[in-house]
Amino acid sequence: MSGRRVLVVDDNDDHRNWLAIQLTTRGWNVSMARTARAALDLATSLLPNVIVSELVLPDARGMHLPRAVRGVVEHHVKMIALTGVPLEMHIHDSARQAGFDHVHPKPVDVDELHGHMSA
């Protein structure tokens, strides 16, 4: 398996699939999850290098995902949040405090996202 493993977490099927295609063309081995619970289960078996996650998920655990992942995965996983909320809002600070390394607004600028994933 490639050393560039990313787990994309988003309950919007179209967005999740679109982002997976974009990242695959940039050389990432992409796995996908629809909920935070599914993401946590996959993270323990897939050991991704990066998790890109929507903050608002059906099981309402998007903000808790970084702590949960880091509690069960022994290596450092870069955590990147996606949000439709303007970054000027408190959500940016809250996401960083929750353990996300970066926060990206939607619509996603894939080149910028890829830059943060690769750094």
Coordinates of C-alpha atoms in Angstrom, one line a residue:
M1 CA 0.0 0.0 0.0
S2 CA 1.2 3.5 -0.8
G3 CA 2.8 5.7 1.8
R4 CA 0.4 8.4 0.8
R5 CA -2.9 7.2 2.4
V6 CA -5.8 9.6 3.0
L7 CA -9.2 9.0 4.5
V8 CA -11.9 11.3 3.2
V9 CA -14.9 11.7 5.6
D10 CA -18.0 13.4 4.3
D11 CA -21.7 12.4 4.4
N12 CA -22.3 14.1 1.0
D13 CA -21.7 11.3 -1.5
D14 CA -21.1 13.6 -4.4
H15 CA -18.5 15.7 -2.6
R16 CA -16.8 12.7 -1.1
N17 CA -16.5 11.0 -4.4
W18 CA -15.4 14.2 -6.2
L19 CA -12.7 14.8 -3.6
A20 CA -11.5 11.2 -3.8
I21 CA -11.1 11.5 -7.6
Q22 CA -9.2 14.8 -7.2
L23 CA -6.8 13.3 -4.6
T24 CA -6.3 10.0 -6.5
T25 CA -5.2 11.9 -9.6
R26 CA -2.6 13.6 -7.3
G27 CA -1.1 10.3 -6.2
W28 CA -3.0 9.5 -3.0
N29 CA -4.4 6.1 -2.0
V30 CA -7.9 7.2 -1.0
S31 CA -10.4 5.5 1.4
M32 CA -13.7 7.0 2.2
A33 CA -16.2 7.1 5.1
R34 CA -19.6 8.7 5.6
T35 CA -19.6 9.1 9.4
A36 CA -17.1 9.8 12.2
R37 CA -17.7 6.3 13.6
A38 CA -16.9 4.6 10.3
A39 CA -13.8 6.9 9.9
L40 CA -12.5 5.8 13.3
D41 CA -13.0 2.2 12.4
L42 CA -11.2 2.6 9.1
A43 CA -8.4 4.7 10.7
T44 CA -7.5 1.9 13.0
S45 CA -7.1 -0.6 10.1
L46 CA -5.9 1.6 7.3
L47 CA -3.5 3.8 9.2
P48 CA -3.9 6.8 7.0
N49 CA -1.3 9.6 6.9
V50 CA -4.0 12.2 6.5
I51 CA -7.7 12.4 7.3
V52 CA -9.8 15.1 5.5
S53 CA -13.1 15.4 7.3
E54 CA -16.2 17.5 7.0
L55 CA -17.0 19.0 10.5
V56 CA -20.7 18.4 10.3
L57 CA -21.4 14.6 10.1
P58 CA -24.6 12.6 10.6
D59 CA -23.3 11.2 13.9
A60 CA -22.3 14.7 15.1
R61 CA -18.8 13.6 16.0
G62 CA -16.8 15.5 13.4
M63 CA -15.3 17.8 15.9
H64 CA -14.3 14.9 18.2
L65 CA -12.6 12.9 15.4
P66 CA -9.0 14.1 15.9
R67 CA -8.9 13.2 19.6
A68 CA -10.6 9.8 18.9
V69 CA -8.2 9.0 16.1
R70 CA -5.1 10.0 18.0
G71 CA -6.3 7.8 20.9
V72 CA -6.2 4.6 18.8
V73 CA -3.7 5.2 16.0
E74 CA -0.1 5.2 17.2
H75 CA 1.5 7.3 14.5
H76 CA 0.8 11.0 13.8
V77 CA -2.2 11.5 11.5
K78 CA -2.5 14.9 9.9
M79 CA -6.1 16.1 10.4
I80 CA -7.7 18.5 8.0
A81 CA -11.3 19.9 8.5
L82 CA -13.6 21.0 5.8
T83 CA -16.4 23.4 6.5
G84 CA -19.1 25.3 4.8
V85 CA -19.1 27.9 7.6
P86 CA -17.1 31.0 6.9
L87 CA -13.6 30.8 8.4
E88 CA -14.2 34.1 10.2
M89 CA -16.6 32.3 12.5
H90 CA -15.6 30.6 15.7
I91 CA -15.7 27.2 14.0
H92 CA -12.1 27.7 12.8
D93 CA -10.7 28.2 16.3
S94 CA -12.9 25.4 17.7
A95 CA -11.6 23.0 15.0
R96 CA -8.0 23.9 15.8
Q97 CA -8.6 23.4 19.5
A98 CA -10.2 20.1 18.8
G99 CA -7.0 18.9 17.1
F100 CA -7.4 19.7 13.4
D101 CA -4.1 20.8 11.9
H102 CA -5.8 22.9 9.1
V103 CA -9.3 24.1 8.3
H104 CA -10.4 24.5 4.7
P105 CA -13.6 26.2 3.5
K106 CA -15.9 24.7 1.0
P107 CA -15.9 24.8 -1.9
V108 CA -12.5 23.1 -1.5
D109 CA -9.5 24.5 -3.3
V110 CA -7.9 21.1 -4.1
D111 CA -4.5 22.5 -4.8
E112 CA -4.4 24.3 -1.5
L113 CA -5.7 21.3 0.3
H114 CA -3.2 19.1 -1.4
G115 CA -0.4 21.5 -0.3
H116 CA -1.4 21.1 3.3
M117 CA -1.7 17.3 3.0
S118 CA 1.8 17.0 1.5
A119 CA 3.6 19.5 3.9

